[in-house]
Amino acid sequence: MHPAPVRTTRIAIAAAVLVVLPLLLMILQFGAGRDQGVYLVAARAMESGGLPYRDVWDIKPPGIYFLYGFARTLGGGGMTPVRALECAALASQIVAFALLTRRFIGSIQPGLWGGALAVILHAQLEFWHTGQPESFGGPVLAWALVLASTSGRHRRAGRLAAGALFGAAGLLKPPLGGALVSTALILAWREARSEPDRPLRAAASVGSTLALGAILPVAATLAWFGLRGGLPDMAEVFRDFVPRYTALAFRADQLPSLAFRAFTEWLFRFSSVIPAGIALLLWRREPDEEGRWGLALIAGVLAPQILGIALQAKFFEYHYGAALPFGALLAGWGAARGLEVFRGPVSRGIGAGLLILLMQARPESRPPFLDHCVRRLRAAISGSERIAILDALQSTGEVDAAANREAAAWLRRASPRDARVFVWGYEPVIYEDCGRLPASRYVYNAPQRAPWYASIARPRLLSDLALHPPAAIVVERGDVIPQVTGDSLDSDRALESFAGLRTLLETSYEEEKGTARFRYFRRGAAQKE
């Protein structure tokens, strides 16, 4: 192993700081999308004793609600404390990557480069695809690898802690927890080789320690829900809704092609640097056995994630959020190996210049990220342009940030501060923006629109609305999401087949002038008395 020269290391550290800190500030300015809206509403419910699934219906594993609840405890409502927590996680990920490359190849430089690239790639996912379970899963897995690869007298404690982090990653998304299996197999194989006199015992020790650590957060989570009576609701979501939801896009006979798509998109879709860096890594081949073990562990973390993306079969950008950092780490590792062919300051300058040019290259489908950064800075210093700029930056696809903001403003005008309101649509962020409590556990209407679950969810929704009559209701138009609902209807058209809710609107609410995106309904005077 050959540690990097001090001067090169200092340059790498300075470059990482200069690149990463502005991007962290950019992330703090990102808004909230649909999923983040659900997490925010769930965090607020948990603050007052509520539970995900029972009091705020959703389909994500419980880990993300705990993180949003923790952020809310630290910094209050909204996305700002969540973004601060996300930035801290990304900063720690850079440290973890530096520790990994120092451990395996004797240099922190590749880890710093990989960490900086990981932040750039994460920031380019923009507001919609950040703040997700995968966004936090990447740093959790990075530190799990650091602890799992601990050697010496602390290795057992390190593996126990690593197992706990793998378990926590699984609570964010099950495929992330799958890295426990591959990591255990690799470390068990290595331990068995190092102790030929008792290979089975050595391998079993590794697996059992990691497994014990993983059980701890999972058991604690189940106990937390069980003591509060929330396990039946959680079980129903994952038993009755999630399998059919997954089956909308997944077919078992297509798994090889789906896995190939997941791998190629991870490799090529988000950055030109990842395939180039991996090509350099293959070209320059890792000479040290310790380095090869490190690469095997990284590949072991990536494999279950790629498989998980294939099994979900929806290929949303955030599904790659925990896999991209490890692609960036491999790219940084490959870049460091590739630059070894450049000797002298001139050659190294040329090599670094080529690397910088390559980092600017991106697939044409990616958004103009640097332009977005400039516009966010302009919004920060120009009050008159701020709202218009942020509305434009936080609108994508069928999501209209300005329309959501107008709907939230109307709900504030149409309801007292302590009233409950209801959004028939797929924009739970409106609840957070208007500062009103939802009248139902169903803060978005996928359960009522899903053919296989509507018979369960619709009566429950009507029961919720009877128990907590909303002072105002908004009905969304244009939210066509076939990969979620299984049809091409928006919420307004789906209302036609929901007789109970339609009758409630016709008999108890008065429609007011709405917008192209939302219909507005205020509770009638007779019902208020």
XYZ file of C-alpha atoms in Angstrom:
529
model
C 0.000 0.000 0.000
C 1.239 3.481 -0.851
C -0.306 6.414 1.045
C -1.052 9.468 -1.077
C 1.419 12.342 -0.803
C 0.432 14.934 1.818
C 0.146 17.698 -0.781
C -2.168 15.657 -2.998
C -4.306 14.714 -0.002
C -4.642 18.348 1.063
C -5.649 19.336 -2.461
C -8.224 16.543 -2.485
C -9.633 17.684 0.878
C -9.817 21.319 -0.267
C -11.493 20.312 -3.519
C -14.023 18.154 -1.675
C -14.888 20.988 0.724
C -15.202 23.545 -2.072
C -17.443 21.258 -4.104
C -19.555 19.806 -1.333
C -20.438 22.753 0.891
C -22.214 24.833 -1.784
C -24.161 21.760 -2.842
C -25.239 21.091 0.719
C -26.573 24.641 0.839
C -28.442 23.988 -2.402
C -30.102 20.934 -0.905
C -31.403 23.023 1.992
C -33.422 25.066 -0.469
C -35.229 22.122 -2.020
C -38.979 21.801 -1.372
C -41.156 18.795 -0.609
C -42.790 16.450 -3.080
C -45.614 13.986 -2.608
C -43.739 11.358 -0.644
C -42.071 13.918 1.592
C -45.522 15.403 2.243
C -46.693 12.037 3.607
C -43.606 11.770 5.798
C -44.149 15.292 7.165
C -47.799 14.580 7.979
C -46.820 11.288 9.640
C -44.128 13.035 11.697
C -46.674 15.593 12.924
C -49.098 12.794 13.849
C -46.361 10.929 15.736
C -45.572 14.099 17.681
C -49.106 14.021 19.112
C -49.180 10.275 19.775
C -50.364 9.025 16.360
C -48.916 6.183 14.343
C -48.012 5.617 10.710
C -50.334 3.176 8.936
C -53.054 3.504 11.587
C -53.403 7.310 11.717
C -51.515 8.258 8.533
C -51.819 5.601 5.858
C -48.768 4.932 3.664
C -46.822 2.066 2.130
C -43.219 2.850 3.072
C -41.379 0.870 5.772
C -41.296 2.622 9.152
C -37.708 3.886 9.187
C -38.370 7.035 7.177
C -41.124 8.189 9.547
C -38.753 7.895 12.496
C -36.184 10.046 10.695
C -38.728 12.731 9.834
C -40.064 12.582 13.396
C -36.517 12.999 14.730
C -35.928 15.977 12.428
C -39.216 17.538 13.563
C -38.210 17.087 17.206
C -34.912 18.841 16.528
C -36.074 21.689 14.324
C -39.857 21.880 14.083
C -42.106 21.397 11.069
C -41.396 21.714 7.374
C -38.549 20.405 5.262
C -35.729 22.592 6.608
C -34.809 20.339 9.575
C -35.143 17.295 7.320
C -32.759 18.837 4.779
C -30.333 19.706 7.580
C -30.398 16.077 8.733
C -29.951 14.944 5.137
C -26.937 17.232 4.712
C -25.381 15.904 7.910
C -25.879 12.351 6.642
C -24.233 13.187 3.306
C -21.304 14.893 5.032
C -20.813 11.826 7.231
C -20.924 9.652 4.116
C -17.855 11.457 2.759
C -16.019 10.674 5.994
C -17.114 7.023 5.800
C -15.892 6.713 2.216
C -12.535 8.263 3.145
C -12.168 5.787 6.015
C -13.004 2.885 3.715
C -10.440 3.758 1.053
C -7.786 4.474 3.683
C -8.480 1.075 5.194
C -8.415 -0.841 1.922
C -5.850 1.015 -0.207
C -4.084 3.301 2.247
C -5.388 6.618 0.874
C -8.337 8.839 1.736
C -8.170 10.603 -1.639
C -10.414 8.170 -3.601
C -12.969 8.246 -0.801
C -13.039 12.045 -0.786
C -13.493 12.161 -4.552
C -16.181 9.519 -4.413
C -17.921 11.299 -1.551
C -17.897 14.627 -3.376
C -19.278 13.012 -6.523
C -21.960 11.255 -4.462
C -23.170 14.605 -3.112
C -23.220 16.106 -6.609
C -25.263 13.186 -7.922
C -27.602 13.344 -4.949
C -28.189 17.068 -5.334
C -28.936 16.616 -9.048
C -31.858 14.364 -8.145
C -33.591 17.592 -7.031
C -36.352 18.002 -4.457
C -38.619 15.203 -5.670
C -36.098 12.372 -5.419
C -34.239 13.474 -2.288
C -35.378 13.284 1.317
C -36.366 9.700 0.547
C -35.556 6.449 2.410
C -32.760 5.771 -0.081
C -31.314 9.247 0.545
C -30.556 8.277 4.137
C -29.928 4.623 3.325
C -26.701 5.368 1.444
C -24.911 6.945 4.436
C -26.258 4.229 6.761
C -24.815 1.510 4.502
C -21.515 3.381 4.165
C -21.044 3.402 7.923
C -22.214 -0.213 8.146
C -19.322 -1.149 5.847
C -16.863 0.891 7.914
C -17.919 -0.919 11.085
C -18.224 -4.361 9.476
C -14.660 -4.172 8.148
C -13.199 -3.207 11.529
C -10.251 -5.373 12.457
C -8.393 -6.093 15.670
C -9.898 -6.479 19.116
C -12.879 -4.253 18.324
C -14.030 -6.208 15.300
C -16.805 -8.086 17.126
C -18.270 -4.860 18.520
C -17.897 -3.282 15.103
C -19.777 -6.105 13.425
C -22.532 -5.965 16.021
C -22.940 -2.225 15.353
C -22.738 -2.859 11.601
C -25.538 -5.402 11.899
C -27.665 -2.809 13.690
C -27.069 -0.361 10.841
C -27.967 -2.999 8.254
C -31.169 -3.622 10.203
C -31.878 0.121 10.265
C -31.264 0.272 6.507
C -33.788 -2.527 6.044
C -36.330 -0.479 7.994
C -35.813 2.265 5.411
C -36.118 -0.108 2.435
C -35.865 -3.930 2.632
C -33.393 -4.262 -0.303
C -30.979 -2.017 1.602
C -31.078 -4.462 4.478
C -30.280 -7.227 1.996
C -26.702 -5.965 2.013
C -26.389 -7.713 5.377
C -26.493 -11.107 3.657
C -23.864 -10.347 1.030
C -21.595 -8.620 3.548
C -21.897 -11.541 5.969
C -21.035 -14.044 3.234
C -17.962 -12.086 2.098
C -16.663 -11.511 5.627
C -17.407 -15.111 6.613
C -15.438 -16.381 3.613
C -12.536 -14.130 4.518
C -12.645 -15.141 8.184
C -12.735 -18.828 7.259
C -9.645 -18.393 5.055
C -7.776 -16.614 7.839
C -8.541 -19.384 10.348
C -8.107 -22.674 8.431
C -8.114 -24.723 11.632
C -11.725 -23.811 12.438
C -13.244 -22.213 9.325
C -16.901 -23.042 10.080
C -16.735 -21.605 13.573
C -15.065 -18.434 12.319
C -17.623 -17.970 9.549
C -20.542 -18.650 11.903
C -19.233 -16.072 14.350
C -19.327 -13.379 11.675
C -22.831 -14.235 10.513
C -24.305 -14.572 13.993
C -22.844 -11.282 15.196
C -24.150 -9.347 12.198
C -27.556 -11.052 12.444
C -27.853 -10.292 16.159
C -27.116 -6.642 15.501
C -29.713 -6.512 12.721
C -32.413 -8.012 14.938
C -32.113 -5.236 17.525
C -33.590 -2.265 15.550
C -36.196 -4.471 13.887
C -37.341 -5.913 17.219
C -37.391 -2.462 18.814
C -39.539 -1.113 15.978
C -42.024 -3.977 16.158
C -42.215 -3.565 19.944
C -42.841 0.186 19.557
C -45.743 -0.402 17.185
C -47.018 -3.371 19.184
C -47.172 -1.489 22.480
C -49.200 1.235 20.754
C -51.547 -1.135 18.985
C -50.257 -0.333 15.490
C -49.052 -3.737 14.297
C -52.364 -4.891 12.723
C -52.562 -1.770 10.559
C -48.940 -2.112 9.491
C -49.397 -5.785 8.693
C -52.492 -5.100 6.612
C -50.706 -2.516 4.462
C -47.830 -4.841 3.649
C -50.039 -7.897 3.274
C -53.032 -6.560 1.330
C -51.825 -3.488 -0.553
C -48.102 -3.602 -1.242
C -47.901 -6.959 -3.105
C -50.556 -5.942 -5.650
C -49.031 -2.487 -5.921
C -45.670 -4.052 -6.771
C -47.335 -6.422 -9.247
C -48.582 -3.464 -11.327
C -45.178 -3.345 -13.005
C -43.355 -6.530 -11.979
C -43.573 -9.970 -13.578
C -41.365 -12.811 -12.408
C -40.579 -13.981 -15.930
C -39.210 -10.511 -16.717
C -36.798 -10.395 -13.765
C -33.606 -10.858 -15.866
C -34.512 -7.993 -18.194
C -35.640 -5.813 -15.277
C -32.377 -6.493 -13.437
C -30.398 -5.654 -16.571
C -32.303 -2.391 -16.918
C -31.735 -1.528 -13.255
C -27.990 -2.173 -13.601
C -27.541 -0.241 -16.848
C -29.557 2.706 -15.561
C -27.484 2.782 -12.384
C -24.338 2.703 -14.502
C -25.223 5.170 -17.264
C -28.409 7.118 -16.461
C -27.199 9.582 -13.863
C -23.584 10.389 -14.630
C -20.862 9.886 -17.191
C -18.333 9.694 -14.368
C -19.501 6.383 -12.901
C -18.944 4.250 -16.025
C -15.691 6.091 -16.816
C -14.376 5.628 -13.268
C -15.324 1.959 -13.179
C -13.657 1.463 -16.571
C -10.463 2.987 -15.134
C -10.739 0.719 -12.126
C -11.033 -2.341 -14.355
C -8.167 -1.124 -16.546
C -5.790 -0.434 -13.674
C -6.852 -3.516 -11.648
C -6.507 -3.323 -7.876
C -3.060 -4.804 -7.082
C -3.504 -5.405 -3.344
C -5.562 -8.200 -1.809
C -6.939 -5.825 0.833
C -8.207 -3.561 -1.922
C -9.879 -6.472 -3.678
C -11.697 -7.373 -0.477
C -12.909 -3.788 -0.261
C -14.215 -3.869 -3.821
C -15.992 -7.154 -3.078
C -17.751 -5.578 -0.084
C -18.877 -2.599 -2.170
C -20.175 -4.909 -4.876
C -21.958 -6.895 -2.178
C -23.765 -3.766 -0.990
C -24.746 -2.843 -4.539
C -26.090 -6.225 -5.695
C -29.212 -6.425 -3.469
C -30.016 -2.792 -4.235
C -29.965 -3.406 -7.990
C -32.145 -6.466 -7.468
C -34.509 -4.439 -5.300
C -34.877 -1.778 -7.995
C -35.717 -4.534 -10.475
C -38.298 -6.052 -8.117
C -40.009 -2.690 -7.643
C -39.972 -2.352 -11.456
C -40.964 1.328 -11.435
C -37.463 2.781 -11.905
C -38.158 6.059 -10.127
C -34.973 8.086 -9.792
C -35.004 7.988 -6.000
C -34.923 4.174 -6.111
C -31.258 4.572 -7.098
C -30.541 7.004 -4.266
C -28.624 4.565 -2.051
C -26.850 2.794 -4.930
C -25.459 5.893 -6.641
C -23.095 6.800 -3.756
C -21.341 3.442 -4.081
C -21.084 3.946 -7.837
C -19.487 7.306 -7.053
C -17.093 5.619 -4.611
C -16.034 3.143 -7.294
C -15.602 6.044 -9.729
C -13.404 7.931 -7.251
C -11.371 4.798 -6.674
C -10.977 4.284 -10.417
C -10.026 7.932 -10.975
C -7.288 7.665 -8.360
C -5.944 4.541 -10.028
C -6.167 6.138 -13.466
C -4.292 9.257 -12.400
C -1.364 7.094 -11.295
C -0.286 6.961 -14.953
C 0.287 10.739 -14.928
C 3.701 11.723 -13.639
C 4.861 15.223 -12.796
C 2.837 18.411 -12.196
C 2.013 19.021 -15.883
C 0.769 15.501 -16.484
C -1.191 15.503 -13.242
C -2.726 18.846 -14.180
C -3.801 17.419 -17.529
C -5.219 14.347 -15.824
C -7.103 16.419 -13.247
C -8.419 18.656 -16.030
C -9.729 15.661 -17.948
C -11.394 14.418 -14.783
C -13.068 17.797 -14.175
C -14.301 17.907 -17.781
C -15.665 14.412 -17.383
C -17.484 15.409 -14.194
C -19.329 18.093 -16.153
C -20.526 15.549 -18.695
C -23.972 14.191 -18.085
C -26.671 12.358 -20.000
C -28.885 14.797 -21.876
C -31.939 13.707 -19.905
C -30.560 15.195 -16.675
C -31.878 18.630 -15.637
C -29.619 21.691 -15.989
C -28.455 21.498 -12.402
C -26.004 24.406 -12.432
C -28.713 26.629 -13.871
C -31.012 25.515 -11.045
C -28.307 26.424 -8.513
C -27.969 29.921 -9.977
C -31.732 30.395 -9.922
C -31.922 29.289 -6.289
C -29.239 31.789 -5.362
C -31.174 34.491 -7.190
C -34.311 33.489 -5.289
C -32.413 33.730 -2.004
C -31.249 37.306 -2.645
C -34.260 38.609 -4.572
C -37.494 38.643 -2.598
C -39.584 39.769 -5.551
C -38.592 36.761 -7.657
C -38.392 34.162 -4.928
C -41.873 32.653 -5.094
C -41.977 32.454 -8.894
C -38.518 30.847 -9.076
C -39.217 28.273 -6.359
C -42.600 27.426 -7.867
C -40.893 26.696 -11.174
C -38.095 24.656 -9.593
C -40.463 22.636 -7.417
C -42.864 21.702 -10.205
C -42.322 18.548 -12.209
C -44.484 16.263 -14.293
C -48.051 16.559 -13.103
C -47.011 18.379 -9.895
C -47.741 22.124 -9.894
C -46.186 23.846 -6.877
C -48.044 27.120 -7.504
C -51.399 25.320 -7.641
C -50.576 23.439 -4.432
C -49.665 26.712 -2.732
C -52.929 28.330 -3.886
C -54.933 25.319 -2.629
C -53.218 25.539 0.768
C -53.963 29.266 0.941
C -57.647 28.639 0.111
C -57.901 25.974 2.827
C -56.506 28.446 5.365
C -59.137 30.990 4.350
C -61.968 28.462 4.267
C -61.333 26.818 7.653
C -60.587 27.841 11.247
C -57.099 27.110 12.545
C -58.289 24.148 14.625
C -60.465 22.661 11.849
C -59.747 19.558 9.831
C -59.622 19.532 6.044
C -59.471 16.874 3.359
C -57.561 16.591 0.090
C -59.021 14.124 -2.414
C -55.933 13.730 -4.534
C -52.280 12.874 -4.385
C -50.769 15.993 -2.804
C -50.398 15.373 0.959
C -47.892 18.232 1.133
C -50.918 20.567 1.084
C -51.747 19.505 4.651
C -48.334 20.669 5.808
C -48.510 23.889 3.805
C -51.970 24.896 5.048
C -51.260 24.046 8.687
C -54.470 22.051 9.137
C -54.946 18.482 10.362
C -56.225 15.901 7.875
C -59.777 14.657 8.418
C -58.772 11.093 7.522
C -55.886 8.695 7.875
C -55.859 8.613 4.056
C -53.785 11.686 3.256
C -53.661 10.665 -0.415
C -56.181 8.602 -2.333
C -54.202 5.754 -3.899
C -55.944 3.222 -1.597
C -59.394 4.357 -2.769
C -58.340 4.402 -6.415
C -56.587 1.018 -6.404
C -59.060 -1.596 -7.721
C -57.811 -4.335 -5.370
C -58.081 -2.181 -2.232
C -60.940 0.251 -2.866
C -63.529 -1.983 -1.203
C -61.506 -1.786 2.026
C -60.349 1.828 1.901
C -63.472 3.637 0.702
C -65.759 2.692 3.625
C -62.964 3.564 6.060
C -62.506 6.949 4.435
C -66.211 7.738 4.743
C -66.108 6.636 8.383
C -63.141 8.947 9.038
C -64.927 11.883 7.400
C -68.064 11.220 9.453
C -65.980 11.148 12.648
C -64.057 14.325 11.743
C -66.195 16.314 9.264
C -63.785 18.467 7.230
C -64.476 22.184 7.079
C -63.234 22.250 3.490
C -62.330 19.757 0.780
C -60.208 20.133 -2.336
C -60.440 17.741 -5.279
C -57.426 17.403 -7.543
C -57.446 17.284 -11.311
C -54.714 15.977 -13.599
C -53.040 13.580 -11.164
C -52.943 10.579 -13.498
C -50.567 7.993 -11.989
C -51.106 4.600 -13.654
C -47.985 3.090 -12.082
C -49.607 3.690 -8.674
C -53.350 3.367 -9.250
C -53.428 0.929 -12.161
C -55.632 3.150 -14.354
C -55.524 6.387 -16.368
C -58.036 8.359 -14.285
C -57.282 11.458 -12.293
C -58.833 12.061 -8.868
C -61.689 14.158 -10.244
C -62.750 11.421 -12.666
C -62.197 8.683 -10.075
C -64.724 10.503 -7.909
C -67.444 9.527 -10.387
C -67.234 5.889 -9.273
C -67.068 6.724 -5.564
C -70.763 7.286 -4.811
C -70.328 7.816 -1.072
C -67.850 10.675 -1.337
C -69.641 12.210 -4.315
C -72.933 12.226 -2.375
C -71.209 13.807 0.636
C -69.908 16.645 -1.538
C -73.277 17.183 -3.206
C -75.331 17.228 -0.013
C -73.033 18.789 2.588
C -70.666 21.078 0.688
C -70.896 24.071 -1.591
C -68.492 24.288 -4.503
C -66.617 27.541 -4.906
C -64.569 28.842 -7.788
C -61.458 26.708 -8.063
C -58.457 26.540 -10.346
C -57.485 24.476 -13.352
C -55.835 22.061 -10.942
C -58.219 21.947 -7.956
C -61.930 22.086 -7.229
C -62.813 23.781 -3.924
C -65.662 22.714 -1.604
C -66.653 24.550 1.587
C -68.880 22.958 4.181
C -72.430 24.310 3.952
C -73.903 26.635 6.565
C -76.428 24.052 7.719
C -73.698 21.544 8.461
C -71.658 24.030 10.491
C -74.443 24.575 13.015
